XYZ file of N, CA, C and O in Angstrom:
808
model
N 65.319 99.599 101.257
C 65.095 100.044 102.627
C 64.458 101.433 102.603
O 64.551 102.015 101.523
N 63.813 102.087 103.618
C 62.957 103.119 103.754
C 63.349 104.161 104.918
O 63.416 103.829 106.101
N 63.578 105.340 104.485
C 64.293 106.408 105.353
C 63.204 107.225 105.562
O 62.464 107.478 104.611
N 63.026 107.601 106.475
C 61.847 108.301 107.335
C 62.125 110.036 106.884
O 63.284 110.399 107.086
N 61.336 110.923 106.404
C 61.421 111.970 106.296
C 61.148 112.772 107.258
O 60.085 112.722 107.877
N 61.986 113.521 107.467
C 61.292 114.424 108.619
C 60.285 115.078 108.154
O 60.330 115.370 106.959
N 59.025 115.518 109.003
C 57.593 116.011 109.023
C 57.071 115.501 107.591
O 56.503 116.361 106.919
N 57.196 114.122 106.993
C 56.678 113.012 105.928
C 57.060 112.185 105.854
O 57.900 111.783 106.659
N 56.622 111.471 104.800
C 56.898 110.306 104.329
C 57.663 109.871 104.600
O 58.477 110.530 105.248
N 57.998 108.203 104.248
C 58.941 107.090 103.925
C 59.581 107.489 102.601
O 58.890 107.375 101.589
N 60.503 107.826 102.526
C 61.415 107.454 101.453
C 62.426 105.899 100.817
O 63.523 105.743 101.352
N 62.148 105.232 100.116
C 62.375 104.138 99.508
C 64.033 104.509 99.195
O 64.174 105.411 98.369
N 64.940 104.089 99.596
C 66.521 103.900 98.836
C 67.437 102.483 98.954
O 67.439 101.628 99.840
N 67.960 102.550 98.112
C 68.642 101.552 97.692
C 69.749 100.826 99.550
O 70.136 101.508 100.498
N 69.845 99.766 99.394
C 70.575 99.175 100.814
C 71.664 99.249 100.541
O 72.545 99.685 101.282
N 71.877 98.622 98.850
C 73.453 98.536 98.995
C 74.449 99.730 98.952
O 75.639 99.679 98.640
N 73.395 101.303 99.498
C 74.037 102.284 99.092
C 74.332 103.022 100.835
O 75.347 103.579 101.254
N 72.995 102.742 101.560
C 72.741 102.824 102.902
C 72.580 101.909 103.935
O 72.062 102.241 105.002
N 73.061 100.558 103.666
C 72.832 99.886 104.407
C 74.277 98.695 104.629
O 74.384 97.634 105.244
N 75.155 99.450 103.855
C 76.743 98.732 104.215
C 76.968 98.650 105.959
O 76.524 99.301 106.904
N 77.928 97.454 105.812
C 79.004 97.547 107.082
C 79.539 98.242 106.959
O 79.858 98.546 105.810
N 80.018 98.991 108.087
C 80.925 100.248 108.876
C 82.466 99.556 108.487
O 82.790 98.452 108.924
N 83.228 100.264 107.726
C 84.535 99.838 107.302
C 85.544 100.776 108.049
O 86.054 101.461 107.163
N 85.965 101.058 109.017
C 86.619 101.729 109.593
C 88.118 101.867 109.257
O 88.881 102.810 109.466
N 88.319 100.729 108.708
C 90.203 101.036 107.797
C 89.620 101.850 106.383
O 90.134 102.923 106.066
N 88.827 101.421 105.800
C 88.733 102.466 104.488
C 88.158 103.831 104.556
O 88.360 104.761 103.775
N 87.441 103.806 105.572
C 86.968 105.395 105.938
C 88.124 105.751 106.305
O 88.340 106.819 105.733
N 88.940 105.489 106.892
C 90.556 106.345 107.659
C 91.174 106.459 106.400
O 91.623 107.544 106.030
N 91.246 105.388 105.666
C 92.203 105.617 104.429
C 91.671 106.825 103.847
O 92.486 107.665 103.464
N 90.022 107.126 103.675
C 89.815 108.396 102.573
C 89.631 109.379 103.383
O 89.290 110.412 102.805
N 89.741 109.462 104.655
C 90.071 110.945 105.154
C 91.428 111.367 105.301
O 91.775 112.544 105.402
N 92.199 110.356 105.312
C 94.053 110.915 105.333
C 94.602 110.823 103.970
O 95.789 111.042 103.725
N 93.671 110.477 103.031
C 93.678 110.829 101.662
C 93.377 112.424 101.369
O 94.105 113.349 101.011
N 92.315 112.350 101.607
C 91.275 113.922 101.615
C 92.364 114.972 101.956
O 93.133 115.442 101.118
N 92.350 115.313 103.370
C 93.096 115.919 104.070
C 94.432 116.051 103.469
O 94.928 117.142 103.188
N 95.002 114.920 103.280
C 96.669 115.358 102.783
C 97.015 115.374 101.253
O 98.122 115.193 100.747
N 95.524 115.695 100.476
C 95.731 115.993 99.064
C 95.390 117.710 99.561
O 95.978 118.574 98.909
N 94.773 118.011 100.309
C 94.705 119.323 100.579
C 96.216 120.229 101.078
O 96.442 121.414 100.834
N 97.069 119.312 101.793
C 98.582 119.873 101.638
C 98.911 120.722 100.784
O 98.478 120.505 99.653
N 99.649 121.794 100.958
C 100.110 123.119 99.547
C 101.341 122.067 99.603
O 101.300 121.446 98.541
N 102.575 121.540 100.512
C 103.195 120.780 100.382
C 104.626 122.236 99.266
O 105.671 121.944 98.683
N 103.906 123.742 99.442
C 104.949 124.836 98.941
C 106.174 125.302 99.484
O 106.828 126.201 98.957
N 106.591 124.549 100.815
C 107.976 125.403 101.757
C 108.745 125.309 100.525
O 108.348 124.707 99.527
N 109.967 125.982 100.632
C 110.988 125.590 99.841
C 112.345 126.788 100.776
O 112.213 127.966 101.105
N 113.165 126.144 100.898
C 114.319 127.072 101.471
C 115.572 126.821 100.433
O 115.521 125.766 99.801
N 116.649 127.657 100.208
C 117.890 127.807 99.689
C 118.825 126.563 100.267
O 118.623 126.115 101.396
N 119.386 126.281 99.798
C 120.718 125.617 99.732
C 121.831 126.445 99.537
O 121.944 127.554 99.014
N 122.937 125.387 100.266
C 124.387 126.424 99.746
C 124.785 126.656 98.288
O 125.715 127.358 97.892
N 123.817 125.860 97.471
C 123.892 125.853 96.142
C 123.478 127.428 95.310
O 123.827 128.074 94.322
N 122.680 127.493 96.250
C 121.847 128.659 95.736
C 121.247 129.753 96.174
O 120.193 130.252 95.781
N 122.169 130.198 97.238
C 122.389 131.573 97.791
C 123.211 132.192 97.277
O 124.120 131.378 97.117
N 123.543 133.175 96.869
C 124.318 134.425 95.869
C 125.076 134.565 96.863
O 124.746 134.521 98.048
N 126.500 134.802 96.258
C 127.506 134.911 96.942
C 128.138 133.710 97.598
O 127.633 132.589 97.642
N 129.918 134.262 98.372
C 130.703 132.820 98.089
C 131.398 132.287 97.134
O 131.805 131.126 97.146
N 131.608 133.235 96.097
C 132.352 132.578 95.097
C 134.038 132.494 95.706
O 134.985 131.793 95.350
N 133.940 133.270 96.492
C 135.678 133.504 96.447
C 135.927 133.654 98.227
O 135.075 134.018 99.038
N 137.339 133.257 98.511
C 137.401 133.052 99.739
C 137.515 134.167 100.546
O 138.392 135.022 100.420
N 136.571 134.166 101.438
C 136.416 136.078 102.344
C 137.624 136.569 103.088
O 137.654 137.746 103.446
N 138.750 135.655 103.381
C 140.039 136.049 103.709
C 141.035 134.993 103.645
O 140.833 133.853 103.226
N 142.160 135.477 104.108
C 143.440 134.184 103.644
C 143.580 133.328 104.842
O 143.459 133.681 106.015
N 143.794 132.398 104.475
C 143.638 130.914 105.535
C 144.151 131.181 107.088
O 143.585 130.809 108.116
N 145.710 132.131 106.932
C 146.141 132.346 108.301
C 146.454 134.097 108.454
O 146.289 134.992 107.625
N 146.861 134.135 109.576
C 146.949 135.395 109.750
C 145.945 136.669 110.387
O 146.304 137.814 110.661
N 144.943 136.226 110.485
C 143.954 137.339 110.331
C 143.643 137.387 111.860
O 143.369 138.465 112.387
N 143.695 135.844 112.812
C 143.019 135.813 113.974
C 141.592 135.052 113.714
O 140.938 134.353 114.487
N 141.409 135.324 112.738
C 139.877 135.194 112.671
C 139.491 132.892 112.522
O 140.288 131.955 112.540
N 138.179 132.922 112.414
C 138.610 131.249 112.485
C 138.582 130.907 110.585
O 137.998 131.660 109.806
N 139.246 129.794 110.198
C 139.249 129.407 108.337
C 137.631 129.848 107.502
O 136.487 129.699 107.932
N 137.957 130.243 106.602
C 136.502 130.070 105.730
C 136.793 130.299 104.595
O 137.362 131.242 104.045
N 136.103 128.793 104.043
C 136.279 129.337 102.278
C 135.270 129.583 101.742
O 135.333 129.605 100.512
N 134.147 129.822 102.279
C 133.168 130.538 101.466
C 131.983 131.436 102.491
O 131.790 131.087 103.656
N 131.324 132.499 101.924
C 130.056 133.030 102.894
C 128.989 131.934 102.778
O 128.327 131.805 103.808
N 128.689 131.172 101.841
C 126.855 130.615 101.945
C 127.456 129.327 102.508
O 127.730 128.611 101.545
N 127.772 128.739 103.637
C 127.990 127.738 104.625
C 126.747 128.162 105.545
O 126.455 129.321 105.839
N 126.119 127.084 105.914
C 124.812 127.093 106.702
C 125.171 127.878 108.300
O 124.179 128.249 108.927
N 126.260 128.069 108.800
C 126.798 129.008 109.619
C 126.954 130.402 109.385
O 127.334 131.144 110.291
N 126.718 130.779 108.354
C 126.875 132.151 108.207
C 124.988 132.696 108.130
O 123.984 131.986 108.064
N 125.118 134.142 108.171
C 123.911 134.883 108.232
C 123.968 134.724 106.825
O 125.018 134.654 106.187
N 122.543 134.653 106.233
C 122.231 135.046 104.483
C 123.174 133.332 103.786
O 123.126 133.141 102.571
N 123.851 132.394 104.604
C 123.688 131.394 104.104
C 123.150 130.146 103.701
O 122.062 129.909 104.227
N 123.575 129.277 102.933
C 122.267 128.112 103.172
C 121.976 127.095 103.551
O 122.945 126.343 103.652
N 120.550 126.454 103.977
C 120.303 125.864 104.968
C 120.955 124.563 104.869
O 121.670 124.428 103.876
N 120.867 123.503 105.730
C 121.976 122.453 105.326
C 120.831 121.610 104.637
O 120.864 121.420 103.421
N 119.834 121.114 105.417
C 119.385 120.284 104.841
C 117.541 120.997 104.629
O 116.544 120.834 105.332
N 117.752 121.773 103.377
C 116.645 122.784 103.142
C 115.322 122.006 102.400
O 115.419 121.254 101.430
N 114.361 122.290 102.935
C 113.445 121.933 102.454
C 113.139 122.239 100.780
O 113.540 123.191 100.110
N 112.446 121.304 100.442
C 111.719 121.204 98.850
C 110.226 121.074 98.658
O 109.717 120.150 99.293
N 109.491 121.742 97.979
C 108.312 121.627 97.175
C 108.123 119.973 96.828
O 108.762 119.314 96.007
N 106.785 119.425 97.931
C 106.417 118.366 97.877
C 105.228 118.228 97.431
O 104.603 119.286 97.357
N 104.655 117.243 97.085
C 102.970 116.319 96.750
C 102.706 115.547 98.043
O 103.239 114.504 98.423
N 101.847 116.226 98.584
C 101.325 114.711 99.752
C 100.351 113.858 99.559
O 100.026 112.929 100.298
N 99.719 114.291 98.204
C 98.756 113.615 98.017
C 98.662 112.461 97.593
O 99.336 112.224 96.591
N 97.800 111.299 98.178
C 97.966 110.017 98.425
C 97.059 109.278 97.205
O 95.834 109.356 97.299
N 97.508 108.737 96.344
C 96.267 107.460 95.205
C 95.329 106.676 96.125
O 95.880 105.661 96.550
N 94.407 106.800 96.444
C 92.655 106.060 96.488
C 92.077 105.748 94.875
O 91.931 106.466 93.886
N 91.886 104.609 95.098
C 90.679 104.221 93.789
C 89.903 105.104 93.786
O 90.003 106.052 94.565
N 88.865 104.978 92.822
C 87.771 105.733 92.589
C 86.626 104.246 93.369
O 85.710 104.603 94.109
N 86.773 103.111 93.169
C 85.770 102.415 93.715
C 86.132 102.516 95.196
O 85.196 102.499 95.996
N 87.579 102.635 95.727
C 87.373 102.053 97.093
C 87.225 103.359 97.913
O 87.430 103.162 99.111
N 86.856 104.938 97.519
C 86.876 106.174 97.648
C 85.080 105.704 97.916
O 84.719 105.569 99.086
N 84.252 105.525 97.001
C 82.654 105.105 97.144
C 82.311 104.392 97.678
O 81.115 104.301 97.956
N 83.408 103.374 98.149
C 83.069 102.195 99.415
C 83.124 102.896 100.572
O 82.092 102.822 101.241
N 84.070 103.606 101.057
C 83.920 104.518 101.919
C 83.047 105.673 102.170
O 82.555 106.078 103.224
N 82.978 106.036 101.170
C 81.356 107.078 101.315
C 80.256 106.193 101.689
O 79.897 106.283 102.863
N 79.764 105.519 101.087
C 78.878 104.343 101.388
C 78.906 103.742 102.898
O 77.976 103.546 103.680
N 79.992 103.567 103.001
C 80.134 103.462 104.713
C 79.513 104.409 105.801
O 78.647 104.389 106.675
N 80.498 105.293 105.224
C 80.286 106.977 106.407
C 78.470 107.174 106.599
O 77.995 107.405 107.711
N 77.434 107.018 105.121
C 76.619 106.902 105.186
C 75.563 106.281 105.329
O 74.406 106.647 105.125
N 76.045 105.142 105.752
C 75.237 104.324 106.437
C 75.371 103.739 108.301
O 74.720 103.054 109.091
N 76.753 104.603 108.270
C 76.965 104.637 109.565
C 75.677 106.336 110.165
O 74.785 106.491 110.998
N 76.132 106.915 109.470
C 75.031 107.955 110.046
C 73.681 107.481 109.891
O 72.890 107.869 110.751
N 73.274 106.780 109.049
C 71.736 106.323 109.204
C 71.392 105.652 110.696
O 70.532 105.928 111.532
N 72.498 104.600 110.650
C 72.303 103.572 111.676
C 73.055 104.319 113.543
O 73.526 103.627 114.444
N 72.907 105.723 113.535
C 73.678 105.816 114.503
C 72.239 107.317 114.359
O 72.205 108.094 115.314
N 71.631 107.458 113.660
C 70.307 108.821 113.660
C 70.791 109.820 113.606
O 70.403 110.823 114.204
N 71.929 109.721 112.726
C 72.916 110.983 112.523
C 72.636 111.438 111.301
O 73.318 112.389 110.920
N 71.581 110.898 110.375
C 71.293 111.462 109.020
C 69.489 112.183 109.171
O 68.466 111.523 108.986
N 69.552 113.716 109.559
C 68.356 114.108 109.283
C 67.650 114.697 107.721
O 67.997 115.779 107.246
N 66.807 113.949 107.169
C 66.598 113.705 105.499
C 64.985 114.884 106.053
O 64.326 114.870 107.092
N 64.879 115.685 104.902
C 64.103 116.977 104.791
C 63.862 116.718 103.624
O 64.612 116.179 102.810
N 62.413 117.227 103.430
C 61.976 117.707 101.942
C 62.526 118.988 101.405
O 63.108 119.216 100.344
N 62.308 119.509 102.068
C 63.228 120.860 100.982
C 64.105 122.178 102.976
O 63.732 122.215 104.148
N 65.179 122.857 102.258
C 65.251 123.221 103.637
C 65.710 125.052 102.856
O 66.665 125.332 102.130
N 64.953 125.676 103.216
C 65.312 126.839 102.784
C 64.960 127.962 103.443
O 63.875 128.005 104.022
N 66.070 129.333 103.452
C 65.139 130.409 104.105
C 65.034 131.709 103.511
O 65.994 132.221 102.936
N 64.026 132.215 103.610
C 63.604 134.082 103.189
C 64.935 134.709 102.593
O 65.046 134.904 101.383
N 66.097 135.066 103.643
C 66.827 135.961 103.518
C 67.971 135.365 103.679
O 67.631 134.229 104.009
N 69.550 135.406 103.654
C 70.528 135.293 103.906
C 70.621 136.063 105.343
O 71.258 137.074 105.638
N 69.765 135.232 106.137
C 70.361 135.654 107.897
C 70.568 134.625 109.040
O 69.611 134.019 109.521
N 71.454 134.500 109.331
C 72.395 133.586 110.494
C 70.674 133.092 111.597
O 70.497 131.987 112.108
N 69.830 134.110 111.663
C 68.980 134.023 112.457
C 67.490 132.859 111.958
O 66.730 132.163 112.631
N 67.563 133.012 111.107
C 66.656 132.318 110.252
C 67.551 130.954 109.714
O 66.846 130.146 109.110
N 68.743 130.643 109.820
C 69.176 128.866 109.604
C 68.867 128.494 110.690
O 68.053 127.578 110.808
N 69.539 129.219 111.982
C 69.411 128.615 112.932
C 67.967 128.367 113.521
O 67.886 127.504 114.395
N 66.783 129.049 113.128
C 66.122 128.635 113.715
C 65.445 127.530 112.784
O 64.910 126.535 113.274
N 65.497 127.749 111.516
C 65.304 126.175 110.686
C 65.826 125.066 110.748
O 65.478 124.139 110.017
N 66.881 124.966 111.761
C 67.453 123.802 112.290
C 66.982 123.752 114.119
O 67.073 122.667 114.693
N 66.588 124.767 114.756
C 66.470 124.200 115.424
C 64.422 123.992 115.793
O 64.120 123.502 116.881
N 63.504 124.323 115.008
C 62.829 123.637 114.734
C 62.763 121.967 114.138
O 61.705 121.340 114.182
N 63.740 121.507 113.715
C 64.432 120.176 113.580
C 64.508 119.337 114.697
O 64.300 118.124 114.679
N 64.968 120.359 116.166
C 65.468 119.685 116.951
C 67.101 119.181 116.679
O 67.634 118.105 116.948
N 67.685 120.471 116.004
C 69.106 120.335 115.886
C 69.726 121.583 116.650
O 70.112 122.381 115.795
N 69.870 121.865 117.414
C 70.107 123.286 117.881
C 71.669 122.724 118.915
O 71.633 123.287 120.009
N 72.548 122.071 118.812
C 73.387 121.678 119.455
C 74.410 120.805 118.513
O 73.885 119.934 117.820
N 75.435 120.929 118.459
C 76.680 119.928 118.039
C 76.965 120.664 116.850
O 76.581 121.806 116.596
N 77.713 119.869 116.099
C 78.155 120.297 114.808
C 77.185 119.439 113.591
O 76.832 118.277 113.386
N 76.984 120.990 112.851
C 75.734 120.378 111.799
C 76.270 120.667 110.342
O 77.032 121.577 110.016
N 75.697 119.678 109.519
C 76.110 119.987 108.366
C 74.846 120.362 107.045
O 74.150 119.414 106.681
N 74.728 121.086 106.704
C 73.633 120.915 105.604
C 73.694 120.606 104.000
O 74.318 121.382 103.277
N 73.101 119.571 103.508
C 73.253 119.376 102.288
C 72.249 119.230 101.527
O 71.365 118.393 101.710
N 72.305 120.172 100.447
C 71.288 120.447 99.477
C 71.436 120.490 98.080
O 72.320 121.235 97.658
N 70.515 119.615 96.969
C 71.140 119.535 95.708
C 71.458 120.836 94.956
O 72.161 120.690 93.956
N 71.116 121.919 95.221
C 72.097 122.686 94.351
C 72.168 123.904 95.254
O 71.401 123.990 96.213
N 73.243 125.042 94.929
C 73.644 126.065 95.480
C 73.078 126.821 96.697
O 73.924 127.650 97.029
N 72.433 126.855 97.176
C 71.453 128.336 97.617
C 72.228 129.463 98.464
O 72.751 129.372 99.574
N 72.150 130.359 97.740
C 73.221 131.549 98.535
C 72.399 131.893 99.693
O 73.116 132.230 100.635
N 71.024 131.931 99.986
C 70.652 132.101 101.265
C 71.262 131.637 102.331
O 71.768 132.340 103.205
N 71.237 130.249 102.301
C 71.659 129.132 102.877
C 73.391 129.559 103.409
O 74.001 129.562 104.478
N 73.669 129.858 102.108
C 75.674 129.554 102.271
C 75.610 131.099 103.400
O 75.764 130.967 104.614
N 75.407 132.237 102.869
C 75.358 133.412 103.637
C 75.198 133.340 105.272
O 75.794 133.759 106.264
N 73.899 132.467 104.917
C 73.207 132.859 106.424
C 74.032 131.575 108.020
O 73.929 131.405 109.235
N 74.874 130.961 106.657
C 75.468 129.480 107.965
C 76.686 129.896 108.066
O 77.089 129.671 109.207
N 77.809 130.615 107.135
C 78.758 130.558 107.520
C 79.165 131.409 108.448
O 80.363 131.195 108.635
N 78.802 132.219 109.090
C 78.881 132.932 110.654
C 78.837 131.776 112.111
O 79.189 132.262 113.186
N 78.583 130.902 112.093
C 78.194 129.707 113.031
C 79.171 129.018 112.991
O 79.264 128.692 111.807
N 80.237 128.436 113.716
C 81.453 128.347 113.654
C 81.099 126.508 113.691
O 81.990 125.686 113.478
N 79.637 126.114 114.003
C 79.374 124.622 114.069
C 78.126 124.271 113.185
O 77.038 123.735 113.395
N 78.805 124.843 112.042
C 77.257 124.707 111.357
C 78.420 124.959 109.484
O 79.196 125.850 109.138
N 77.857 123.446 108.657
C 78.831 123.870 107.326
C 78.053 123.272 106.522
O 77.357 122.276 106.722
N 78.200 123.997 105.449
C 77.180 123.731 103.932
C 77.949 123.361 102.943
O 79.038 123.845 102.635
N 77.266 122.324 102.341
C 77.696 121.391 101.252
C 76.409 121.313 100.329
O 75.227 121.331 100.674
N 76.981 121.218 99.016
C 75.942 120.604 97.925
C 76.347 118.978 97.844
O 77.263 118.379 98.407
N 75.311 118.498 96.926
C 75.707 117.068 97.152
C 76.857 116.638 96.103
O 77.376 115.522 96.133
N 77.158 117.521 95.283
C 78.067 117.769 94.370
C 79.465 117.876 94.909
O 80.374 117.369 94.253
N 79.659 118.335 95.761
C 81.126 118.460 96.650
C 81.156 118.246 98.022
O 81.626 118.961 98.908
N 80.219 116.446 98.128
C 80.593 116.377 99.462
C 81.915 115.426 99.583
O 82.408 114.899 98.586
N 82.430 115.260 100.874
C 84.079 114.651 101.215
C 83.467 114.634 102.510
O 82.687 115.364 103.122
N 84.288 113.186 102.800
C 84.554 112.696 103.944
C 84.723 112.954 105.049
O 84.189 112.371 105.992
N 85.664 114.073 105.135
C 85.701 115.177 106.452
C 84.734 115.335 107.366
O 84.472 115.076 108.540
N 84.182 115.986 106.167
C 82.821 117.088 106.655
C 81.138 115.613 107.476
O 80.533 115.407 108.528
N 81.195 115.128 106.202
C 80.789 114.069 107.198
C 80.958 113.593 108.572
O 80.109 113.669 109.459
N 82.019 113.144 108.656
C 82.270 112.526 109.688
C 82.600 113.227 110.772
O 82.112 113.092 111.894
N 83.491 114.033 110.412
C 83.233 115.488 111.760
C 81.890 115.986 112.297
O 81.707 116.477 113.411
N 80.704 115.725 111.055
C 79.761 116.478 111.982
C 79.159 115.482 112.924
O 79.373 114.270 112.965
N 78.400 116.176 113.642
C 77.210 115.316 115.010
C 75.832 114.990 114.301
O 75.106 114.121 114.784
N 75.397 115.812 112.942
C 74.182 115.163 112.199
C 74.360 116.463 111.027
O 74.780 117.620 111.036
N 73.764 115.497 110.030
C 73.537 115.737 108.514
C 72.405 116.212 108.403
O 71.487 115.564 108.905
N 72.138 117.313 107.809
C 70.727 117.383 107.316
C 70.737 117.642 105.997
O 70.950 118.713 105.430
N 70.431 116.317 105.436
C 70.656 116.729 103.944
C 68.733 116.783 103.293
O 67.862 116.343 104.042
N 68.340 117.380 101.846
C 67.544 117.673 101.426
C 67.004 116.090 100.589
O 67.838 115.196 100.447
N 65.991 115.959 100.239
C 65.409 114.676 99.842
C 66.015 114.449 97.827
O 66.051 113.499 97.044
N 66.358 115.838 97.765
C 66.556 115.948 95.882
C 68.220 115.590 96.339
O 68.845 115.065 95.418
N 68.837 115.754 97.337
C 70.626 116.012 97.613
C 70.426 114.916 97.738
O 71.399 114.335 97.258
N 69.571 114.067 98.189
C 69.815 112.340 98.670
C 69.956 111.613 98.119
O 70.815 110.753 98.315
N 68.701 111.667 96.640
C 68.645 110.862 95.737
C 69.572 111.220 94.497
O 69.563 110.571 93.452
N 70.465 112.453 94.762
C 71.948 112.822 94.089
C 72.776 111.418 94.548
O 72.883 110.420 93.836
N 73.342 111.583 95.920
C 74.381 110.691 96.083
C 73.953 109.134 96.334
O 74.666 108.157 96.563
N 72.598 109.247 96.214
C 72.213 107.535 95.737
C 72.655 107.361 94.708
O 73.286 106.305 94.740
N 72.708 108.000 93.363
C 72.886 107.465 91.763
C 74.669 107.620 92.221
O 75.404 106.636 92.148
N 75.066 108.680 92.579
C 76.373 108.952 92.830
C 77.119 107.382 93.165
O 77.972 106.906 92.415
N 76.676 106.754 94.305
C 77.063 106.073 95.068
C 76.447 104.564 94.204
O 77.179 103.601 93.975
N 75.411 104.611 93.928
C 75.025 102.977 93.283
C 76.161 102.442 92.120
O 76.028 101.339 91.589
């Protein structure tokens, strides 16, 4: 199949990479994958096990007025511990590695078929300035929604000059995820980033 370049050519790519059915249970599966491998999943609170102090009983059973206690770290006291205290968890969920690329494959061929994938020969600017992405996108005719840019390798111009734009996020084709996809309103990825996640994806 043949993807239209912006201001050129036809580009030739593979169907079975851009031209899948829209799988909407496996795309959900690898974004609540994504997302909840990103969990720190670090709380951790004390137990009565393991708050200092309490060894010995803070007064004698009767007499005092006061109400019974045989120890300070009872989840009722100040500086004691919690009853049912949290622990250091993993949220992160097992996805295949094939059914993780079935879903990419999806996401991206849903943006083809919905004109949500804008494909560029090369997209670059002068300086690292917020003023100069934006207007290289909106010579595009992207100047609205949430945009994403993807390009086969690094460019600090690029990263500098987008991350001030609170609807505008940069990716190489090396670390793209699901998220970022699908959250945005259109892709503009580079023609060398494309034919990355074609081999990626075939």
């Amino acid at each position: 199949m043949d993807i239209q370049v912006k201001n050129g050519s036809a580009l030739n790519v593979s169907d079975q990479v851009f031209g899948r059915e829209y799988n909407e249970a496996l795309v959900h599966q690898a974004v609540v994958a994504y997302l909840a491998g990103g969990r720190a999943g670090s709380k951790k609170q004390l137990s009565r096990a393991e708050v200092s102090g309490g060894n010995t009983k803070p007064w004698r059973q009767k007499g005092t007025g006061r109400a019974r206690a045989g120890t300070t770290r009872g989840p009722i006291w100040r500086t004691g511990g919690v009853t049912f205290a949290a622990r250091p968890r993993d949220f992160s969920q097992k996805m295949n590695r094939k059914a993780y690329r079935a879903a990419m494959r999806s996401i991206f061929s849903e943006l083809l078929r919905q004109d949500r994938l804008v494909v560029v020969e090369s997209l670059t600017v002068d300086a690292p300035k917020t003023k100069q992405v934006v207007k290289a996108l909106n010579d595009l005719g992207l100047d609205k929604g949430k945009r994403l840019i993807v390009t086969e390798a690094m460019d600090e111009a690029l990263l500098l000059g987008s991350r001030n734009v609170v609807e505008l996020g940069y990716r190489t084709a090396g670390t793209l995820e699901p998220v970022s996809l699908v959250d945005a309103d259109h892709v503009v990825i580079t023609q060398g980033a494309l034919k990355m996640v074609e081999e990626w994806l075939s």
